[in-house]
C-alpha cells in the first residue's frame, strides 16, 4: 500500500549560522527532496534534530514544509513524556501533517504495558494515521512484536512502524501476523532490501537525501522481480550507508555536510552535535561521486 509513499526522507532541519531555525531553507530543501526521489518526508524526527527543537519550533517547521510541498509530510511528534507527546501530536495535526511518527519512549525505558498505553494515548489525540518508531539503539527499549501486534489490532489509526530494530527475522514474523493494511517501513538504510524481502513497503531514509533516485530504482527493481538489479543498486549504495553515521560523526552530521556540498544551505547541527570530524567534507565528496545526483550535476 505504502500510504505515505515508498521513499520517504527523514529530513534534516536547516539552521542559520546563529543556530536559529531557518524556515525558508527548510521549505527549499523539502521542495528539492521532492524533486529528487522522495515520495514523502518525515519532519522533526531524529535526523531533524527533534531533541534540540522546542515544540514551537517543531510546529513551525511542520507548517512550513507542509506549505512547501504536495507530497505526504509525516511529523515527528514523539516524547518520553506521554503528556508532551499528546500535546505535540495535537499541534502537529493542526499544522497540517499527513501522519504522525511517534518514537518509543526513550531513557525512562517503560514496560511493554507502559509503551502500549503510551502509544494508544498518543493515537487517541489525533485522527491522523500514526507510525510507531522502534529504534532500541537510541531508546534503550525495543517495542516487542507482541506489543506492536496488540496496537495494530486494537488501535485503528496505528497503521505501521518505522523499523530500526535491526532484526529482519523478527520483522518477518510481525508482518506475517499483522492485520491487512499495517505497513512496515525500513528505518535502517542498510537493511531496506532485506526488509523488502520480508514484506516492508518502503524506507524512511537518511541516504535518500542524496540517493533518493537510487532507492526508488532499487525498490522498483525488487517489486518487478529483478533481484539482480536490486542487489546491484544496493551494492552501489554501500558507501552511502557507511558514510551516513558513525561514532565520530553521528547522524545527522554527515547528512548536513552532504547537503551543504550539493549547495543547499542547511547549516550545521545544534550542540551537542556541532562538532564535525576533519575530513568529513572529503568523505561526502567521495560518496557523492558515485551517485546519480553527482552524475547529473
mmCIF file of C-alpha atoms in Angstrom:
data_model
loop_
_atom_site.group_PDB
_atom_site.id
_atom_site.type_symbol
_atom_site.label_atom_id
_atom_site.label_comp_id
_atom_site.label_asym_id
_atom_site.label_seq_id
_atom_site.Cartn_x
_atom_site.Cartn_y
_atom_site.Cartn_z
ATOM 1 C CA UNK A 1 0.000 0.000 0.000
ATOM 2 C CA UNK A 2 2.711 2.488 1.039
ATOM 3 C CA UNK A 3 0.198 5.113 2.098
ATOM 4 C CA UNK A 4 2.921 7.733 2.551
ATOM 5 C CA UNK A 5 4.997 6.671 -0.452
ATOM 6 C CA UNK A 6 7.827 4.188 -0.861
ATOM 7 C CA UNK A 7 10.801 6.534 -0.449
ATOM 8 C CA UNK A 8 10.490 8.929 2.458
ATOM 9 C CA UNK A 9 13.352 11.103 3.595
ATOM 10 C CA UNK A 10 13.854 11.807 7.282
ATOM 11 C CA UNK A 11 14.660 15.428 6.565
ATOM 12 C CA UNK A 12 17.423 17.371 8.282
ATOM 13 C CA UNK A 13 16.394 20.646 9.897
ATOM 14 C CA UNK A 14 18.150 23.724 8.491
ATOM 15 C CA UNK A 15 19.591 26.262 10.902
ATOM 16 C CA UNK A 16 21.103 29.690 10.292
ATOM 17 C CA UNK A 17 24.669 30.479 11.275
ATOM 18 C CA UNK A 18 23.473 31.670 14.689
ATOM 19 C CA UNK A 19 21.669 28.361 15.282
ATOM 20 C CA UNK A 20 18.158 29.681 14.775
ATOM 21 C CA UNK A 21 15.593 27.763 12.739
ATOM 22 C CA UNK A 22 15.664 28.583 9.009
ATOM 23 C CA UNK A 23 12.156 28.001 7.701
ATOM 24 C CA UNK A 24 12.889 29.325 4.208
ATOM 25 C CA UNK A 25 15.759 26.867 3.824
ATOM 26 C CA UNK A 26 13.525 24.089 5.160
ATOM 27 C CA UNK A 27 10.919 24.830 2.502
ATOM 28 C CA UNK A 28 13.576 24.889 -0.227
ATOM 29 C CA UNK A 29 15.108 21.632 0.977
ATOM 30 C CA UNK A 30 11.701 19.957 1.094
ATOM 31 C CA UNK A 31 10.986 21.024 -2.486
ATOM 32 C CA UNK A 32 14.409 19.822 -3.627
ATOM 33 C CA UNK A 33 13.921 16.436 -1.981
ATOM 34 C CA UNK A 34 10.508 16.060 -3.601
ATOM 35 C CA UNK A 35 12.184 16.649 -6.979
ATOM 36 C CA UNK A 36 15.000 14.188 -6.280
ATOM 37 C CA UNK A 37 13.389 10.888 -5.444
ATOM 38 C CA UNK A 38 11.390 11.417 -2.245
ATOM 39 C CA UNK A 39 7.721 10.384 -2.284
ATOM 40 C CA UNK A 40 7.223 11.797 1.202
ATOM 41 C CA UNK A 41 9.038 13.498 4.057
ATOM 42 C CA UNK A 42 9.441 12.935 7.767
ATOM 43 C CA UNK A 43 9.936 16.251 9.533
ATOM 44 C CA UNK A 44 11.238 16.858 13.067
ATOM 45 C CA UNK A 45 12.411 13.323 13.637
ATOM 46 C CA UNK A 46 15.761 12.204 14.986
ATOM 47 C CA UNK A 47 17.534 13.224 11.770
ATOM 48 C CA UNK A 48 15.696 16.529 12.082
ATOM 49 C CA UNK A 49 17.302 17.080 15.498
ATOM 50 C CA UNK A 50 13.982 16.968 17.334
ATOM 51 C CA UNK A 51 15.750 16.631 20.721
ATOM 52 C CA UNK A 52 17.131 20.159 20.276
ATOM 53 C CA UNK A 53 13.942 21.738 18.908
ATOM 54 C CA UNK A 54 11.308 23.381 21.056
ATOM 55 C CA UNK A 55 7.733 22.296 20.461
ATOM 56 C CA UNK A 56 7.011 25.704 18.960
ATOM 57 C CA UNK A 57 9.893 25.253 16.526
ATOM 58 C CA UNK A 58 8.694 21.781 15.587
ATOM 59 C CA UNK A 59 5.202 23.065 14.807
ATOM 60 C CA UNK A 60 6.585 25.974 12.774
ATOM 61 C CA UNK A 61 8.825 23.598 10.845
ATOM 62 C CA UNK A 62 5.987 21.185 10.104
ATOM 63 C CA UNK A 63 3.779 24.016 8.869
ATOM 64 C CA UNK A 64 6.491 25.437 6.621
ATOM 65 C CA UNK A 65 7.208 22.070 4.992
ATOM 66 C CA UNK A 66 3.538 21.207 4.550
ATOM 67 C CA UNK A 67 3.044 24.527 2.755
ATOM 68 C CA UNK A 68 6.062 23.960 0.520
ATOM 69 C CA UNK A 69 5.339 20.536 -0.991
ATOM 70 C CA UNK A 70 2.480 18.435 -2.301
ATOM 71 C CA UNK A 71 3.838 15.091 -1.095
ATOM 72 C CA UNK A 72 2.932 13.486 2.255
ATOM 73 C CA UNK A 73 4.531 15.008 5.338
ATOM 74 C CA UNK A 74 4.807 12.825 8.423
ATOM 75 C CA UNK A 75 5.510 14.769 11.594
ATOM 76 C CA UNK A 76 7.847 13.533 14.267
ATOM 77 C CA UNK A 77 5.869 14.129 17.448
ATOM 78 C CA UNK A 78 7.281 11.722 19.995
ATOM 79 C CA UNK A 79 8.465 12.122 23.557
ATOM 80 C CA UNK A 80 9.289 10.017 26.581
ATOM 81 C CA UNK A 81 6.633 12.071 28.376
ATOM 82 C CA UNK A 82 3.180 10.883 27.312
ATOM 83 C CA UNK A 83 1.532 14.232 28.044
ATOM 84 C CA UNK A 84 4.148 16.054 25.961
ATOM 85 C CA UNK A 85 3.744 13.574 23.105
ATOM 86 C CA UNK A 86 -0.031 14.071 23.176
ATOM 87 C CA UNK A 87 0.329 17.856 23.108
ATOM 88 C CA UNK A 88 2.832 17.788 20.260
ATOM 89 C CA UNK A 89 0.725 15.275 18.306
ATOM 90 C CA UNK A 90 -2.302 17.565 18.546
ATOM 91 C CA UNK A 91 -0.282 20.570 17.440
ATOM 92 C CA UNK A 92 1.356 18.695 14.553
ATOM 93 C CA UNK A 93 -2.069 17.562 13.386
ATOM 94 C CA UNK A 94 -3.331 21.134 13.434
ATOM 95 C CA UNK A 95 -0.244 22.254 11.484
ATOM 96 C CA UNK A 96 -1.343 20.135 8.529
ATOM 97 C CA UNK A 97 0.740 16.969 8.790
ATOM 98 C CA UNK A 98 -0.482 13.901 6.901
ATOM 99 C CA UNK A 99 0.682 11.453 9.551
ATOM 100 C CA UNK A 100 2.451 11.167 12.895
ATOM 101 C CA UNK A 101 5.701 9.372 13.705
ATOM 102 C CA UNK A 102 5.793 8.526 17.407
ATOM 103 C CA UNK A 103 9.044 7.199 18.816
ATOM 104 C CA UNK A 104 9.186 4.700 21.645
ATOM 105 C CA UNK A 105 9.691 6.487 24.976
ATOM 106 C CA UNK A 106 13.427 6.847 25.490
ATOM 107 C CA UNK A 107 15.661 6.897 28.546
ATOM 108 C CA UNK A 108 12.969 6.085 31.107
ATOM 109 C CA UNK A 109 12.526 2.657 29.453
ATOM 110 C CA UNK A 110 8.906 1.815 30.309
ATOM 111 C CA UNK A 111 7.490 -1.696 30.387
ATOM 112 C CA UNK A 112 5.755 -3.117 27.341
ATOM 113 C CA UNK A 113 2.418 -2.421 29.005
ATOM 114 C CA UNK A 114 3.511 1.153 29.618
ATOM 115 C CA UNK A 115 4.553 1.571 25.999
ATOM 116 C CA UNK A 116 1.277 0.112 24.755
ATOM 117 C CA UNK A 117 -0.679 2.593 26.857
ATOM 118 C CA UNK A 118 1.599 5.445 25.761
ATOM 119 C CA UNK A 119 1.076 4.766 22.056
ATOM 120 C CA UNK A 120 -2.666 4.218 22.423
ATOM 121 C CA UNK A 121 -2.974 7.523 24.273
ATOM 122 C CA UNK A 122 -0.986 9.355 21.603
ATOM 123 C CA UNK A 123 -3.073 7.826 18.821
ATOM 124 C CA UNK A 124 -6.275 8.890 20.556
ATOM 125 C CA UNK A 125 -5.091 12.500 20.369
ATOM 126 C CA UNK A 126 -5.311 12.631 16.559
ATOM 127 C CA UNK A 127 -7.390 11.455 13.629
ATOM 128 C CA UNK A 128 -4.210 11.079 11.554
ATOM 129 C CA UNK A 129 -2.532 7.736 10.831
ATOM 130 C CA UNK A 130 0.271 7.010 13.290
ATOM 131 C CA UNK A 131 3.550 5.186 12.681
ATOM 132 C CA UNK A 132 5.426 3.811 15.669
ATOM 133 C CA UNK A 133 9.172 4.347 15.569
ATOM 134 C CA UNK A 134 11.063 1.389 17.006
ATOM 135 C CA UNK A 135 14.769 2.173 17.415
ATOM 136 C CA UNK A 136 16.074 0.438 20.533
ATOM 137 C CA UNK A 137 19.678 1.545 19.974
ATOM 138 C CA UNK A 138 18.519 5.085 20.773
ATOM 139 C CA UNK A 139 15.596 4.482 23.127
ATOM 140 C CA UNK A 140 17.020 1.678 25.262
ATOM 141 C CA UNK A 141 13.908 -0.476 24.917
ATOM 142 C CA UNK A 142 12.526 -2.411 21.943
ATOM 143 C CA UNK A 143 8.818 -2.335 21.233
ATOM 144 C CA UNK A 144 8.134 -6.061 21.328
ATOM 145 C CA UNK A 145 6.393 -7.712 18.412
ATOM 146 C CA UNK A 146 3.541 -8.704 20.699
ATOM 147 C CA UNK A 147 3.092 -5.041 21.680
ATOM 148 C CA UNK A 148 3.122 -3.906 18.069
ATOM 149 C CA UNK A 149 0.534 -6.536 17.165
ATOM 150 C CA UNK A 150 -1.652 -5.533 20.110
ATOM 151 C CA UNK A 151 -1.604 -1.921 18.916
ATOM 152 C CA UNK A 152 -2.011 -2.804 15.236
ATOM 153 C CA UNK A 153 -5.089 -4.894 16.001
ATOM 154 C CA UNK A 154 -6.574 -2.725 18.735
ATOM 155 C CA UNK A 155 -5.946 0.918 17.731
ATOM 156 C CA UNK A 156 -7.473 1.841 14.413
ATOM 157 C CA UNK A 157 -5.156 4.676 13.424
ATOM 158 C CA UNK A 158 -1.876 2.966 14.339
ATOM 159 C CA UNK A 159 -1.067 1.896 10.806
ATOM 160 C CA UNK A 160 2.572 0.883 10.757
ATOM 161 C CA UNK A 161 6.066 1.005 12.139
ATOM 162 C CA UNK A 162 9.366 2.556 11.196
ATOM 163 C CA UNK A 163 11.564 -0.429 11.930
ATOM 164 C CA UNK A 164 15.108 0.318 13.052
ATOM 165 C CA UNK A 165 15.383 -2.667 15.381
ATOM 166 C CA UNK A 166 17.888 -4.451 13.154
ATOM 167 C CA UNK A 167 16.251 -7.890 13.160
ATOM 168 C CA UNK A 168 14.707 -8.797 9.775
ATOM 169 C CA UNK A 169 13.676 -12.235 11.015
ATOM 170 C CA UNK A 170 11.634 -10.683 13.820
ATOM 171 C CA UNK A 171 10.165 -8.193 11.356
ATOM 172 C CA UNK A 172 9.140 -11.062 9.096
ATOM 173 C CA UNK A 173 7.170 -12.525 11.987
ATOM 174 C CA UNK A 174 5.495 -9.181 12.655
ATOM 175 C CA UNK A 175 4.449 -8.748 9.034
ATOM 176 C CA UNK A 176 3.165 -12.320 8.818
ATOM 177 C CA UNK A 177 0.883 -11.799 11.818
ATOM 178 C CA UNK A 178 -0.122 -8.159 11.378
ATOM 179 C CA UNK A 179 -3.571 -7.188 10.083
ATOM 180 C CA UNK A 180 -4.052 -6.138 6.475
ATOM 181 C CA UNK A 181 -3.002 -2.552 5.928
ATOM 182 C CA UNK A 182 -0.342 -2.477 8.635
ATOM 183 C CA UNK A 183 2.826 -1.234 6.963
ATOM 184 C CA UNK A 184 6.485 -1.613 7.834
ATOM 185 C CA UNK A 185 8.998 0.966 6.668
ATOM 186 C CA UNK A 186 12.692 0.297 6.894
ATOM 187 C CA UNK A 187 14.268 2.691 9.375
ATOM 188 C CA UNK A 188 17.796 1.471 8.716
ATOM 189 C CA UNK A 189 19.017 2.225 5.195
ATOM 190 C CA UNK A 190 21.379 -0.726 5.071
ATOM 191 C CA UNK A 191 18.518 -3.138 5.856
ATOM 192 C CA UNK A 192 15.986 -1.789 3.371
ATOM 193 C CA UNK A 193 16.488 -4.526 0.784
ATOM 194 C CA UNK A 194 16.353 -7.357 3.364
ATOM 195 C CA UNK A 195 13.218 -5.834 4.886
ATOM 196 C CA UNK A 196 11.589 -5.503 1.460
ATOM 197 C CA UNK A 197 12.170 -9.225 1.075
ATOM 198 C CA UNK A 198 10.042 -9.948 4.153
ATOM 199 C CA UNK A 199 7.276 -7.503 3.265
ATOM 200 C CA UNK A 200 8.284 -3.928 4.084
ATOM 201 C CA UNK A 201 6.655 -1.320 1.846
ATOM 202 C CA UNK A 202 9.469 1.228 1.669
ATOM 203 C CA UNK A 203 12.102 3.192 3.525
ATOM 204 C CA UNK A 204 12.259 6.227 5.772
ATOM 205 C CA UNK A 205 15.837 7.031 4.962
ATOM 206 C CA UNK A 206 18.791 9.306 5.534
ATOM 207 C CA UNK A 207 20.893 8.491 2.467
ATOM 208 C CA UNK A 208 17.777 9.310 0.447
ATOM 209 C CA UNK A 209 18.823 12.950 0.902
ATOM 210 C CA UNK A 210 21.389 12.413 -1.861
ATOM 211 C CA UNK A 211 20.454 8.995 -3.299
ATOM 212 C CA UNK A 212 16.672 9.151 -3.473
ATOM 213 C CA UNK A 213 16.605 8.088 -7.114
ATOM 214 C CA UNK A 214 18.735 5.036 -6.381
ATOM 215 C CA UNK A 215 16.434 3.988 -3.548
ATOM 216 C CA UNK A 216 13.422 4.453 -5.811
ATOM 217 C CA UNK A 217 15.005 2.308 -8.508
ATOM 218 C CA UNK A 218 16.041 -0.395 -6.038
ATOM 219 C CA UNK A 219 12.504 -0.709 -4.703
ATOM 220 C CA UNK A 220 11.074 -0.714 -8.223
ATOM 221 C CA UNK A 221 13.504 -3.425 -9.326
ATOM 222 C CA UNK A 222 12.607 -5.543 -6.315
ATOM 223 C CA UNK A 223 8.881 -5.168 -6.939
ATOM 224 C CA UNK A 224 9.359 -6.092 -10.580
ATOM 225 C CA UNK A 225 11.180 -9.267 -9.564
ATOM 226 C CA UNK A 226 14.549 -8.132 -10.885
ATOM 227 C CA UNK A 227 16.525 -9.168 -7.812
ATOM 228 C CA UNK A 228 19.865 -8.971 -9.592
ATOM 229 C CA UNK A 229 19.286 -5.296 -10.366
ATOM 230 C CA UNK A 230 18.019 -4.620 -6.851
ATOM 231 C CA UNK A 231 21.145 -6.199 -5.364
ATOM 232 C CA UNK A 232 23.385 -4.245 -7.730
ATOM 233 C CA UNK A 233 21.775 -0.948 -6.766
ATOM 234 C CA UNK A 234 22.012 -1.844 -3.098
ATOM 235 C CA UNK A 235 25.696 -2.671 -3.509
ATOM 236 C CA UNK A 236 26.232 0.730 -5.069
ATOM 237 C CA UNK A 237 24.632 2.340 -2.038
ATOM 238 C CA UNK A 238 27.005 0.717 0.438
ATOM 239 C CA UNK A 239 29.336 3.734 0.564
ATOM 240 C CA UNK A 240 26.349 5.915 1.453
ATOM 241 C CA UNK A 241 25.314 3.538 4.226
ATOM 242 C CA UNK A 242 28.823 3.557 5.627
ATOM 243 C CA UNK A 243 29.060 7.342 5.395
ATOM 244 C CA UNK A 244 25.766 8.420 6.929
ATOM 245 C CA UNK A 245 26.584 7.728 10.566
ATOM 246 C CA UNK A 246 29.412 6.714 12.850
ATOM 247 C CA UNK A 247 30.884 7.303 16.281
ATOM 248 C CA UNK A 248 32.876 10.341 15.144
ATOM 249 C CA UNK A 249 30.031 11.811 13.080
ATOM 250 C CA UNK A 250 26.643 10.593 14.292
ATOM 251 C CA UNK A 251 23.537 11.173 12.183
ATOM 252 C CA UNK A 252 22.623 13.846 11.062
ATOM 253 C CA UNK A 253 26.098 15.410 10.952
ATOM 254 C CA UNK A 254 27.069 13.581 7.702
ATOM 255 C CA UNK A 255 23.721 14.311 6.038
ATOM 256 C CA UNK A 256 24.069 18.020 6.712
ATOM 257 C CA UNK A 257 27.622 18.009 5.363
ATOM 258 C CA UNK A 258 26.337 16.328 2.210
ATOM 259 C CA UNK A 259 23.516 18.820 1.721
ATOM 260 C CA UNK A 260 25.929 21.714 2.027
ATOM 261 C CA UNK A 261 28.122 20.024 -0.560
ATOM 262 C CA UNK A 262 25.276 19.944 -3.079
ATOM 263 C CA UNK A 263 24.579 23.624 -2.464
ATOM 264 C CA UNK A 264 21.680 23.533 -0.032
ATOM 265 C CA UNK A 265 22.051 25.894 2.978
ATOM 266 C CA UNK A 266 21.125 23.660 5.890
ATOM 267 C CA UNK A 267 23.760 24.923 8.308
ATOM 268 C CA UNK A 268 25.398 22.812 10.970
ATOM 269 C CA UNK A 269 23.846 20.811 13.772
ATOM 270 C CA UNK A 270 22.948 22.262 17.122
ATOM 271 C CA UNK A 271 25.029 21.305 20.155
ATOM 272 C CA UNK A 272 25.972 18.706 21.176
ATOM 273 C CA UNK A 273 26.174 17.564 17.546
ATOM 274 C CA UNK A 274 28.005 20.673 16.392
ATOM 275 C CA UNK A 275 31.478 19.095 16.168
ATOM 276 C CA UNK A 276 32.352 17.715 12.738
ATOM 277 C CA UNK A 277 35.424 15.486 12.336
ATOM 278 C CA UNK A 278 38.206 16.528 9.999
ATOM 279 C CA UNK A 279 37.844 15.152 6.502
ATOM 280 C CA UNK A 280 34.051 14.789 6.535
ATOM 281 C CA UNK A 281 33.582 17.041 3.501
ATOM 282 C CA UNK A 282 36.084 14.963 1.553
ATOM 283 C CA UNK A 283 34.249 11.785 2.535
ATOM 284 C CA UNK A 284 30.989 13.352 1.386
ATOM 285 C CA UNK A 285 32.500 14.264 -1.977
ATOM 286 C CA UNK A 286 33.771 10.734 -2.492
ATOM 287 C CA UNK A 287 30.351 9.263 -1.711
ATOM 288 C CA UNK A 288 28.526 11.765 -3.893
ATOM 289 C CA UNK A 289 30.799 10.988 -6.834
ATOM 290 C CA UNK A 290 29.228 7.524 -7.022
ATOM 291 C CA UNK A 291 25.615 8.715 -7.160
ATOM 292 C CA UNK A 292 23.312 9.735 -9.953
ATOM 293 C CA UNK A 293 22.956 13.160 -8.361
ATOM 294 C CA UNK A 294 26.652 13.836 -8.975
ATOM 295 C CA UNK A 295 26.457 12.434 -12.489
ATOM 296 C CA UNK A 296 23.519 14.724 -13.268
ATOM 297 C CA UNK A 297 25.358 17.739 -11.849
#
